[in-house]
Tab-separated table of C-alpha atoms in Angstrom:
chain	number	residue	atom	x	y	z
A	27	MET	CA	118.760	140.003	102.899
A	28	PHE	CA	117.413	136.702	101.611
A	29	SER	CA	118.122	137.375	97.905
A	30	ASN	CA	119.563	135.045	95.255
A	31	LYS	CA	122.458	135.734	92.884
A	32	ILE	CA	122.126	135.991	89.100
A	33	LYS	CA	123.248	132.853	87.257
A	34	THR	CA	125.703	132.638	84.321
A	35	LEU	CA	124.823	130.808	81.070
A	36	PRO	CA	126.796	127.645	82.014
A	37	GLU	CA	125.016	127.640	85.416
A	38	VAL	CA	121.591	127.978	83.781
A	39	THR	CA	122.582	125.210	81.347
A	40	ALA	CA	123.626	123.010	84.289
A	41	ASP	CA	120.147	123.537	85.819
A	42	ARG	CA	118.566	122.532	82.495
A	43	ILE	CA	120.674	119.348	82.323
A	44	ILE	CA	119.388	118.513	85.830
A	45	GLU	CA	115.800	119.038	84.564
A	46	TYR	CA	116.613	116.757	81.616
A	47	ILE	CA	117.836	114.025	84.025
A	48	ILE	CA	114.700	114.331	86.189
A	49	GLU	CA	112.213	114.476	83.294
A	50	ASN	CA	113.767	111.495	81.538
A	51	ARG	CA	113.941	109.627	84.868
A	52	LEU	CA	117.634	108.881	84.425
A	53	GLU	CA	119.159	106.892	87.304
A	54	PRO	CA	122.744	106.654	88.635
A	55	ASP	CA	125.009	104.994	86.024
A	56	ASP	CA	122.660	105.937	83.152
A	57	ARG	CA	124.468	107.581	80.259
A	58	ILE	CA	123.516	111.143	79.210
A	59	PRO	CA	123.667	112.436	75.585
A	60	ASN	CA	127.064	113.657	74.346
A	61	GLU	CA	128.081	117.361	74.128
A	62	THR	CA	126.817	117.843	70.563
A	63	GLU	CA	123.455	116.214	71.269
A	64	LEU	CA	122.994	118.150	74.537
A	65	GLY	CA	123.865	121.389	72.716
A	66	GLN	CA	121.088	120.656	70.200
A	67	ILE	CA	118.551	119.637	72.866
A	68	LEU	CA	119.225	122.759	74.955
A	69	SER	CA	120.039	125.161	72.048
A	70	VAL	CA	123.407	126.258	73.429
A	71	GLY	CA	126.984	125.995	72.122
A	72	ARG	CA	129.274	123.042	72.803
A	73	SER	CA	131.672	125.063	74.958
A	74	THR	CA	128.745	126.127	77.193
A	75	VAL	CA	127.672	122.471	77.475
A	76	ARG	CA	131.235	121.466	78.325
A	77	GLU	CA	131.465	124.037	81.099
A	78	ALA	CA	128.019	123.093	82.454
A	79	VAL	CA	129.073	119.420	82.536
A	80	ARG	CA	132.238	120.347	84.482
A	81	LEU	CA	130.128	122.217	87.045
A	82	LEU	CA	127.871	119.170	87.397
A	83	VAL	CA	130.900	116.896	87.819
A	84	SER	CA	132.124	119.120	90.676
A	85	ARG	CA	128.637	118.858	92.265
A	86	ASN	CA	128.687	115.048	91.836
A	87	VAL	CA	125.671	115.067	89.516
A	88	LEU	CA	127.649	113.637	86.564
A	89	VAL	CA	130.796	111.529	86.160
A	90	ILE	CA	132.931	111.433	83.023
A	91	ARG	CA	134.326	108.000	82.123
A	92	ARG	CA	137.184	108.507	79.693
A	93	GLY	CA	136.459	107.113	76.246
A	94	ALA	CA	133.004	105.902	77.404
A	95	GLY	CA	130.912	109.033	77.892
A	96	THR	CA	129.196	110.985	80.642
A	97	TYR	CA	126.990	109.272	83.241
A	98	VAL	CA	124.693	110.159	86.122
A	99	ALA	CA	126.730	109.863	89.367
A	100	GLN	CA	126.083	107.598	92.343
A	101	ASN	CA	124.633	109.613	95.299
A	102	THR	CA	123.510	112.090	92.676
A	103	GLY	CA	124.089	115.712	93.629
A	104	ILE	CA	125.847	115.045	96.945
A	105	PRO	CA	129.381	116.471	96.624
A	106	GLU	CA	132.452	115.061	98.337
A	107	ASP	CA	132.411	117.418	101.335
A	108	PRO	CA	128.863	118.842	101.462
A	109	LEU	CA	129.275	120.393	104.925
A	110	GLY	CA	132.507	122.204	103.984
A	111	LEU	CA	134.272	120.448	106.875
A	112	VAL	CA	137.663	120.860	105.176
A	113	PHE	CA	137.473	124.423	106.560
A	114	SER	CA	137.254	123.206	110.179
A	115	THR	CA	140.789	123.722	111.454
A	116	ASP	CA	140.307	122.320	114.987
A	117	ARG	CA	140.156	118.548	114.438
A	118	TYR	CA	139.474	117.744	118.122
A	119	LYS	CA	136.501	120.117	118.308
A	120	LEU	CA	135.240	118.674	114.992
A	121	ALA	CA	135.510	115.113	116.364
A	122	LYS	CA	133.461	116.110	119.436
A	123	ASP	CA	130.852	117.995	117.392
A	124	LEU	CA	130.405	115.153	114.894
A	125	LEU	CA	129.987	112.677	117.729
A	126	GLU	CA	127.492	114.911	119.552
A	127	MET	CA	125.442	114.937	116.343
A	128	ARG	CA	125.721	111.145	116.033
A	129	ILE	CA	124.550	110.730	119.651
A	130	ILE	CA	121.383	112.677	118.801
A	131	LEU	CA	120.738	110.944	115.486
A	132	GLU	CA	121.919	107.352	115.415
A	133	PRO	CA	120.101	105.817	118.425
A	134	GLU	CA	116.758	107.187	117.089
A	135	ILE	CA	117.621	105.917	113.618
A	136	ALA	CA	118.497	102.445	114.949
A	137	SER	CA	115.101	102.435	116.651
A	138	MET	CA	113.310	103.399	113.385
A	139	ALA	CA	115.365	100.786	111.537
A	140	ALA	CA	114.253	98.051	113.964
A	141	ASN	CA	110.624	98.967	113.270
A	142	ARG	CA	110.943	99.108	109.486
A	143	ALA	CA	113.807	96.859	108.295
A	144	ASP	CA	112.854	94.111	105.828
A	145	GLU	CA	114.725	90.844	105.139
A	146	ARG	CA	117.000	92.473	102.555
A	147	ASN	CA	117.925	95.339	104.890
A	148	ILE	CA	118.757	92.889	107.672
A	149	ALA	CA	120.922	90.783	105.336
A	150	GLU	CA	122.812	93.926	104.291
A	151	ILE	CA	123.360	95.021	107.907
A	152	TRP	CA	124.803	91.587	108.772
A	153	LYS	CA	126.965	91.609	105.636
A	154	TYR	CA	128.750	94.821	106.699
A	155	CYS	CA	128.812	93.732	110.340
A	156	ARG	CA	130.792	90.644	109.297
A	157	MET	CA	132.955	92.567	106.833
A	158	THR	CA	133.951	95.032	109.575
A	159	GLU	CA	134.997	92.118	111.795
A	160	GLU	CA	137.045	90.599	108.957
A	161	TYR	CA	138.852	93.916	108.379
A	162	ILE	CA	139.584	94.178	112.111
A	163	ALA	CA	140.856	90.564	112.163
A	164	ARG	CA	143.217	91.337	109.256
A	165	ASP	CA	144.302	94.568	111.030
A	166	GLU	CA	143.131	96.670	108.058
A	167	ASP	CA	141.461	100.089	108.384
A	168	HIS	CA	137.876	99.049	109.168
A	169	MET	CA	136.268	102.490	108.754
A	170	PRO	CA	134.980	101.898	105.156
A	171	PRO	CA	132.867	98.787	105.976
A	172	ASP	CA	131.994	100.368	109.354
A	173	VAL	CA	130.505	103.399	107.540
A	174	GLU	CA	128.621	100.967	105.238
A	175	PHE	CA	127.181	99.231	108.327
A	176	HIS	CA	125.728	102.529	109.588
A	177	LYS	CA	124.525	103.402	106.049
A	178	ALA	CA	122.696	100.061	105.816
A	179	ILE	CA	120.900	100.876	109.093
A	180	ALA	CA	119.982	104.364	107.813
A	181	LYS	CA	118.676	102.820	104.577
A	182	SER	CA	116.412	100.483	106.594
A	183	THR	CA	114.430	103.489	107.866
A	184	GLY	CA	113.006	104.105	104.371
A	185	ASN	CA	113.571	107.825	105.055
A	186	ASN	CA	115.486	109.364	102.131
A	187	VAL	CA	116.766	112.331	104.150
A	188	VAL	CA	118.133	110.035	106.878
A	189	GLU	CA	119.712	107.925	104.147
A	190	LYS	CA	121.471	110.990	102.713
A	191	ILE	CA	122.630	112.579	105.987
A	192	ILE	CA	124.094	109.569	107.844
A	193	PRO	CA	126.759	108.799	105.192
A	194	ILE	CA	127.733	112.496	105.149
A	195	ILE	CA	128.332	112.554	108.903
A	196	ASP	CA	129.898	109.098	109.188
A	197	THR	CA	132.159	109.551	106.157
A	198	SER	CA	133.261	112.888	107.651
A	199	VAL	CA	134.305	111.049	110.799
A	200	ALA	CA	136.319	108.611	108.670
A	201	VAL	CA	137.891	111.315	106.489
A	202	PHE	CA	138.473	114.200	108.877
A	203	VAL	CA	138.971	112.641	112.312
A	204	ASN	CA	139.868	109.038	111.571
A	205	ILE	CA	142.761	108.981	114.070
A	206	THR	CA	140.567	109.194	117.140
A	207	TYR	CA	138.482	106.132	116.391
A	208	GLY	CA	141.153	103.524	115.759
A	209	ARG	CA	141.391	101.871	119.178
A	210	LEU	CA	137.885	100.612	119.948
A	211	LYS	CA	138.083	97.349	118.009
A	212	ASP	CA	136.679	94.852	120.544
A	213	GLU	CA	133.957	97.266	121.556
A	214	THR	CA	133.025	97.820	117.878
A	215	ILE	CA	132.599	94.070	117.296
A	216	THR	CA	130.439	93.597	120.408
A	217	THR	CA	128.129	96.587	119.986
A	218	HIS	CA	127.744	96.174	116.206
A	219	ARG	CA	126.528	92.624	116.837
A	220	LEU	CA	124.101	93.798	119.544
A	221	ILE	CA	122.707	96.437	117.170
A	222	ALA	CA	122.312	93.980	114.263
A	223	GLU	CA	120.623	91.383	116.499
A	224	ALA	CA	118.157	93.931	117.931
A	225	ILE	CA	117.215	95.211	114.456
A	226	GLU	CA	116.817	91.627	113.220
A	227	ARG	CA	114.277	90.822	115.964
A	228	HIS	CA	112.575	94.237	115.435
A	229	ASP	CA	113.245	95.294	119.018
A	230	ALA	CA	113.332	99.105	118.698
A	231	THR	CA	114.259	99.802	122.317
A	232	ALA	CA	117.164	97.335	122.332
A	233	ALA	CA	118.427	98.712	119.004
A	234	LYS	CA	118.336	102.273	120.362
A	235	HIS	CA	120.150	101.301	123.569
A	236	ALA	CA	122.831	99.251	121.774
A	237	MET	CA	123.496	102.148	119.398
A	238	MET	CA	123.594	104.604	122.301
A	239	MET	CA	126.168	102.412	124.049
A	240	HIS	CA	128.256	102.272	120.843
A	241	MET	CA	128.167	106.081	120.582
A	242	LEU	CA	129.000	106.629	124.269
A	243	TYR	CA	132.033	104.332	124.116
A	244	ASN	CA	133.254	106.546	121.294
A	245	LYS	CA	132.428	109.713	123.250
A	246	TYR	CA	134.497	108.760	126.311
A	247	ARG	CA	137.332	107.533	124.088
A	248	ILE	CA	137.429	110.891	122.296
A	249	GLU	CA	137.302	112.829	125.553
A	250	GLU	CA	140.268	110.765	126.802
A	251	ILE	CA	142.230	111.551	123.643
A	252	ILE	CA	141.393	115.250	123.814
A	253	GLU	CA	142.416	115.425	127.473
A	254	LYS	CA	145.742	113.733	126.709
A	255	HIS	CA	146.255	116.054	123.745
A	256	SER	CA	145.608	119.215	125.784
A	257	SER	CA	147.809	118.093	128.699
A	258	ASN	CA	150.597	117.430	126.162
A	259	MET	CA	150.005	120.932	124.816
A	260	THR	CA	150.305	122.353	128.348
A	261	GLN	CA	153.525	120.404	129.014
A	262	PHE	CA	154.884	121.576	125.714
A	263	ASN	CA	154.046	125.193	126.516
A	264	THR	CA	155.555	124.861	129.984
A	265	VAL	CA	158.817	123.413	128.635
A	266	ILE	CA	159.221	126.303	126.193
B	18	MET	CA	135.052	99.051	96.349
B	19	PHE	CA	135.914	102.078	98.497
B	20	SER	CA	138.370	103.664	96.028
B	21	ASN	CA	138.779	107.330	95.032
B	22	LYS	CA	138.895	108.762	91.495
B	23	ILE	CA	141.939	110.460	89.962
B	24	LYS	CA	141.752	114.269	89.963
B	25	THR	CA	142.290	116.612	86.984
B	26	LEU	CA	144.735	119.562	87.116
B	27	PRO	CA	141.968	122.150	87.748
B	28	GLU	CA	140.597	119.930	90.547
B	29	VAL	CA	144.046	119.615	92.143
B	30	THR	CA	144.471	123.396	91.771
B	31	ALA	CA	141.078	123.912	93.461
B	32	ASP	CA	142.294	121.794	96.405
B	33	ARG	CA	145.446	123.922	96.615
B	34	ILE	CA	143.412	127.151	96.630
B	35	ILE	CA	141.446	125.669	99.561
B	36	GLU	CA	144.754	124.972	101.340
B	37	TYR	CA	145.791	128.574	100.623
B	38	ILE	CA	142.545	129.846	102.218
B	39	ILE	CA	143.024	127.662	105.313
B	40	GLU	CA	146.743	128.398	105.766
B	41	ASN	CA	146.249	132.142	105.399
B	42	ARG	CA	143.216	131.972	107.712
B	43	LEU	CA	141.005	133.766	105.205
B	44	GLU	CA	137.420	134.293	106.400
B	45	PRO	CA	134.135	134.724	104.493
B	46	ASP	CA	134.162	138.015	102.530
B	47	ASP	CA	137.985	138.133	102.472
B	48	ARG	CA	139.410	138.765	99.022
B	49	ILE	CA	141.711	136.181	97.413
B	50	PRO	CA	144.611	137.060	95.032
B	51	ASN	CA	143.698	137.584	91.348
B	52	GLU	CA	144.210	134.963	88.594
B	53	THR	CA	147.721	136.095	87.686
B	54	GLU	CA	148.890	136.184	91.311
B	55	LEU	CA	147.309	132.787	92.092
B	56	GLY	CA	148.953	131.326	88.979
B	57	GLN	CA	152.345	132.514	90.273
B	58	ILE	CA	151.719	131.299	93.837
B	59	LEU	CA	150.605	127.838	92.647
B	60	SER	CA	152.864	127.619	89.526
B	61	VAL	CA	150.010	126.875	87.105
B	62	GLY	CA	148.638	128.685	84.050
B	63	ARG	CA	145.915	131.341	84.202
B	64	SER	CA	143.364	129.180	82.392
B	65	THR	CA	143.859	126.408	84.961
B	66	VAL	CA	143.363	128.952	87.758
B	67	ARG	CA	140.223	130.255	86.037
B	68	GLU	CA	138.728	126.783	85.788
B	69	ALA	CA	139.673	125.949	89.387
B	70	VAL	CA	137.976	129.164	90.547
B	71	ARG	CA	134.804	128.230	88.626
B	72	LEU	CA	134.758	124.821	90.331
B	73	LEU	CA	135.120	126.523	93.705
B	74	VAL	CA	132.293	128.935	92.860
B	75	SER	CA	130.030	125.968	92.075
B	76	ARG	CA	130.988	124.448	95.467
B	77	ASN	CA	130.267	127.772	97.203
B	78	VAL	CA	133.857	128.170	98.377
B	79	LEU	CA	134.383	131.386	96.365
B	80	VAL	CA	132.138	134.129	94.973
B	81	ILE	CA	133.047	136.397	92.062
B	82	ARG	CA	131.900	140.019	92.425
B	83	ARG	CA	132.010	141.612	88.989
B	84	GLY	CA	134.606	144.353	88.715
B	85	ALA	CA	135.608	143.839	92.371
B	86	GLY	CA	137.426	140.486	92.508
B	87	THR	CA	137.021	137.025	93.971
B	88	TYR	CA	136.075	136.499	97.630
B	89	VAL	CA	135.654	133.666	100.131
B	90	ALA	CA	131.928	132.764	100.226
B	91	GLN	CA	129.568	132.878	103.202
B	92	ASN	CA	128.850	129.332	104.528
B	93	THR	CA	132.141	128.391	102.902
B	94	GLY	CA	132.040	125.093	101.026
B	95	ILE	CA	128.330	124.370	101.545
B	96	PRO	CA	126.706	124.295	98.100
B	97	GLU	CA	123.139	125.355	97.368
B	98	ASP	CA	121.591	121.873	97.488
B	99	PRO	CA	124.121	119.725	99.377
B	100	LEU	CA	121.745	116.768	99.817
B	101	GLY	CA	120.856	116.635	96.105
B	102	LEU	CA	117.167	117.015	97.017
B	103	VAL	CA	116.371	118.458	93.583
B	104	PHE	CA	116.416	114.803	92.466
B	105	SER	CA	113.609	113.828	94.882
B	106	THR	CA	110.560	113.662	92.635
B	107	ASP	CA	107.926	112.817	95.280
B	108	ARG	CA	107.441	116.130	97.133
B	109	TYR	CA	104.990	114.673	99.693
B	110	LYS	CA	107.366	111.883	100.685
B	111	LEU	CA	110.193	114.440	100.880
B	112	ALA	CA	108.096	116.685	103.159
B	113	LYS	CA	107.421	113.735	105.508
B	114	ASP	CA	111.053	112.584	105.493
B	115	LEU	CA	112.404	116.085	106.189
B	116	LEU	CA	109.974	116.508	109.062
B	117	GLU	CA	110.815	113.091	110.525
B	118	MET	CA	114.456	114.204	110.550
B	119	ARG	CA	113.517	117.520	112.193
B	120	ILE	CA	111.531	115.654	114.880
B	121	ILE	CA	114.669	113.685	115.785
B	122	LEU	CA	117.026	116.667	115.678
B	123	GLU	CA	115.395	119.921	116.664
B	124	PRO	CA	113.967	119.119	120.130
B	125	GLU	CA	117.408	117.839	121.245
B	126	ILE	CA	119.054	120.900	119.737
B	127	ALA	CA	116.621	123.253	121.507
B	128	SER	CA	117.558	121.493	124.743
B	129	MET	CA	121.296	121.931	124.070
B	130	ALA	CA	120.667	125.567	123.113
B	131	ALA	CA	118.888	126.215	126.452
B	132	ASN	CA	121.956	124.887	128.288
B	133	ARG	CA	124.516	126.836	126.287
B	134	ALA	CA	122.976	130.033	124.847
B	135	ASP	CA	124.662	133.290	125.876
B	136	GLU	CA	123.105	136.794	125.897
B	137	ARG	CA	123.957	137.423	122.247
B	138	ASN	CA	122.427	134.110	121.130
B	139	ILE	CA	119.236	134.873	123.054
B	140	ALA	CA	118.990	138.363	121.540
B	141	GLU	CA	119.373	136.862	118.052
B	142	ILE	CA	116.694	134.231	118.704
B	143	TRP	CA	114.246	136.931	119.847
B	144	LYS	CA	115.145	139.130	116.853
B	145	TYR	CA	114.081	136.438	114.358
B	146	CYS	CA	111.117	135.430	116.524
B	147	ARG	CA	109.797	139.014	116.221
B	148	MET	CA	110.721	139.293	112.540
B	149	THR	CA	108.752	136.128	111.759
B	150	GLU	CA	105.697	137.613	113.526
B	151	GLU	CA	106.063	140.855	111.548
B	152	TYR	CA	106.207	138.946	108.245
B	153	ILE	CA	103.089	136.962	109.255
B	154	ALA	CA	101.292	140.199	110.243
B	155	ARG	CA	102.095	141.702	106.814
B	156	ASP	CA	100.969	138.453	105.140
B	157	GLU	CA	104.416	137.979	103.559
B	158	ASP	CA	106.146	134.598	103.135
B	159	HIS	CA	107.602	134.107	106.628
B	160	MET	CA	109.813	131.117	105.799
B	161	PRO	CA	113.088	133.127	105.437
B	162	PRO	CA	113.030	134.674	108.967
B	163	ASP	CA	111.545	131.410	110.291
B	164	VAL	CA	114.596	129.504	108.975
B	165	GLU	CA	116.838	132.186	110.579
B	166	PHE	CA	115.055	131.589	113.920
B	167	HIS	CA	115.927	127.882	113.808
B	168	LYS	CA	119.486	128.712	112.646
B	169	ALA	CA	119.944	131.061	115.615
B	170	ILE	CA	118.926	128.215	117.951
B	171	ALA	CA	121.342	125.814	116.220
B	172	LYS	CA	124.126	128.419	116.539
B	173	SER	CA	123.496	128.662	120.305
B	174	THR	CA	124.615	125.033	120.748
B	175	GLY	CA	128.218	125.971	119.891
B	176	ASN	CA	128.335	122.751	117.841
B	177	ASN	CA	129.638	123.540	114.347
B	178	VAL	CA	128.140	120.411	112.770
B	179	VAL	CA	124.684	121.203	114.193
B	180	GLU	CA	125.119	124.755	112.932
B	181	LYS	CA	125.841	123.476	109.415
B	182	ILE	CA	123.152	120.787	109.202
B	183	ILE	CA	120.082	122.641	110.535
B	184	PRO	CA	120.105	125.350	107.821
B	185	ILE	CA	120.494	122.642	105.154
B	186	ILE	CA	117.391	120.789	106.375
B	187	ASP	CA	115.288	123.848	107.173
B	188	THR	CA	116.155	125.656	103.938
B	189	SER	CA	115.266	122.458	102.059
B	190	VAL	CA	111.823	122.571	103.664
B	191	ALA	CA	111.444	126.186	102.521
B	192	VAL	CA	112.749	125.544	98.998
B	193	PHE	CA	111.397	122.099	98.129
B	194	VAL	CA	108.170	121.692	100.122
B	195	ASN	CA	107.187	125.254	101.000
B	196	ILE	CA	103.517	124.751	100.062
B	197	THR	CA	102.719	122.431	102.938
B	198	TYR	CA	103.798	124.780	105.707
B	199	GLY	CA	101.872	127.931	104.857
B	200	ARG	CA	98.831	127.529	107.093
B	201	LEU	CA	100.171	127.211	110.625
B	202	LYS	CA	100.604	130.924	111.343
B	203	ASP	CA	98.997	131.259	114.801
B	204	GLU	CA	100.634	128.056	115.944
B	205	THR	CA	104.027	129.287	114.693
B	206	ILE	CA	103.744	132.513	116.707
B	207	THR	CA	102.727	130.712	119.918
B	208	THR	CA	105.298	127.895	119.828
B	209	HIS	CA	108.182	130.098	118.629
B	210	ARG	CA	107.573	132.329	121.678
B	211	LEU	CA	107.454	129.338	124.028
B	212	ILE	CA	110.750	128.070	122.590
B	213	ALA	CA	112.475	131.473	122.866
B	214	GLU	CA	111.244	131.976	126.454
B	215	ALA	CA	112.441	128.515	127.534
B	216	ILE	CA	115.901	129.040	125.998
B	217	GLU	CA	116.120	132.494	127.621
B	218	ARG	CA	115.527	131.035	131.104
B	219	HIS	CA	117.893	128.098	130.308
B	220	ASP	CA	115.141	125.551	130.877
B	221	ALA	CA	116.319	122.652	128.675
B	222	THR	CA	113.291	120.430	129.256
B	223	ALA	CA	110.783	123.187	128.454
B	224	ALA	CA	112.748	124.148	125.327
B	225	LYS	CA	112.763	120.529	124.152
B	226	HIS	CA	109.034	120.106	124.764
B	227	ALA	CA	108.080	123.403	123.092
B	228	MET	CA	110.146	122.479	120.026
B	229	MET	CA	108.607	118.997	119.959
B	230	MET	CA	105.132	120.541	120.023
B	231	HIS	CA	106.087	122.855	117.157
B	232	MET	CA	107.339	119.891	115.112
B	233	LEU	CA	104.282	117.739	115.859
B	234	TYR	CA	101.847	120.481	114.793
B	235	ASN	CA	103.704	120.470	111.486
B	236	LYS	CA	103.635	116.683	111.308
B	237	TYR	CA	99.857	116.398	111.674
B	238	ARG	CA	99.343	119.292	109.263
B	239	ILE	CA	101.460	117.528	106.640
B	240	GLU	CA	99.690	114.229	107.173
B	241	GLU	CA	96.349	116.029	106.662
B	242	ILE	CA	97.599	117.533	103.417
B	243	ILE	CA	98.984	114.221	102.163
B	244	GLU	CA	95.725	112.446	102.982
B	245	LYS	CA	93.713	115.087	101.092
B	246	HIS	CA	96.156	114.858	98.185
B	247	SER	CA	95.922	111.068	97.943
B	248	SER	CA	92.114	111.026	98.261
B	249	ASN	CA	92.020	113.602	95.431
B	250	MET	CA	94.276	111.302	93.441
B	251	THR	CA	91.901	108.385	94.085
B	252	GLN	CA	88.853	110.447	93.031
B	253	PHE	CA	90.746	111.554	89.952
B	254	ASN	CA	91.638	107.977	89.070
B	255	THR	CA	88.048	106.817	89.663
B	256	VAL	CA	86.593	109.525	87.401
B	257	ILE	CA	88.913	108.522	84.561
């Protein structure tokens, strides 16, 4: 019932390359030995090493830079879609579920961030706050710096699990349900500023409330969109 | 700054196999066409298909059953260690961080579960509640049914993102920091029952409080262990 599967030689080799990275305290962007050297270190053939490296690339542990070698990846070990959300076919339900999760998480995290943020964290939060406003002013898609803003807050908590999970959820919003978020530009500017100010003055309650307001604006916006969508569906069905 | 990398042919083929799974509404445990058939469907060579399938196995989208064929995996697309926690070298810090995340999430989720659980959800929660007690009575490692208990609660929320994230966090506790949790057996039995009873009578506040108590017992236990560990470290350093 709770058993594990048997691993193939390339899979075992991939595990041993991970051990090598940990034991040698390699960091993101550090280069790892080439195929021949790894084969010697781990006593396996080059084709096994090559396959193991491919598996680790697909798990975002390694990145291959053509002509330069193989390196430890940024966000080591966190793949592109770690929650398998590509398999969620109902985009409206996914938007609601992601937001419900954000409503639980992000106000508490903003509160922790206000308690723990240092000068560097606060500078980073303001940097992405401003960048988001610049993108909005230029009428560019502001989701990438917006996600960075929320990541900078998560990073301020000093909690590594928080720091890993927030980008997964917020990037999923950007990638899988981007459409629904586009229209709250003024609100985004106002509440982002309120959040950044509260964290800067280490006011945990104000940070939590500002983040909650930001999330609830999004919630009612999404509910509006879903309602419109389902009444269109009904009309459509009625016409046919 | 926010750019994406260029994909190789096997990676593109892997994406197209995912599209095939979604479009044909294949479910976990459904069989996919063999290499030759997939090659024809996608107009690529067999060796490309083979490599794409291996990538999808490493991402837990597919499983190969020897002599039987290739199937859609359970928990489709969620790899074994989606947060890359194998790279966290400080196990005590990881234990604290995971628990801090659980303290934010699980009481709220228990509350949602109490509002939304149907008869089947409640039966499943009680099933794993009893199974955990049986494992404890037999002095076996009770983490596997314990994780299933928390998964059953997450499932009761009807929120697919909650349902995906809770097992990732709770399994990480079992896999990466198992040691710290072993000693709270009586407390586990008592609070698990309180949680199950509250969800059964749809009392959201009681469910939230019982889950919070469960989490806080664990928190103080972990802090005790960390304190002991660091005072041992100090002694050790002093002796040397």
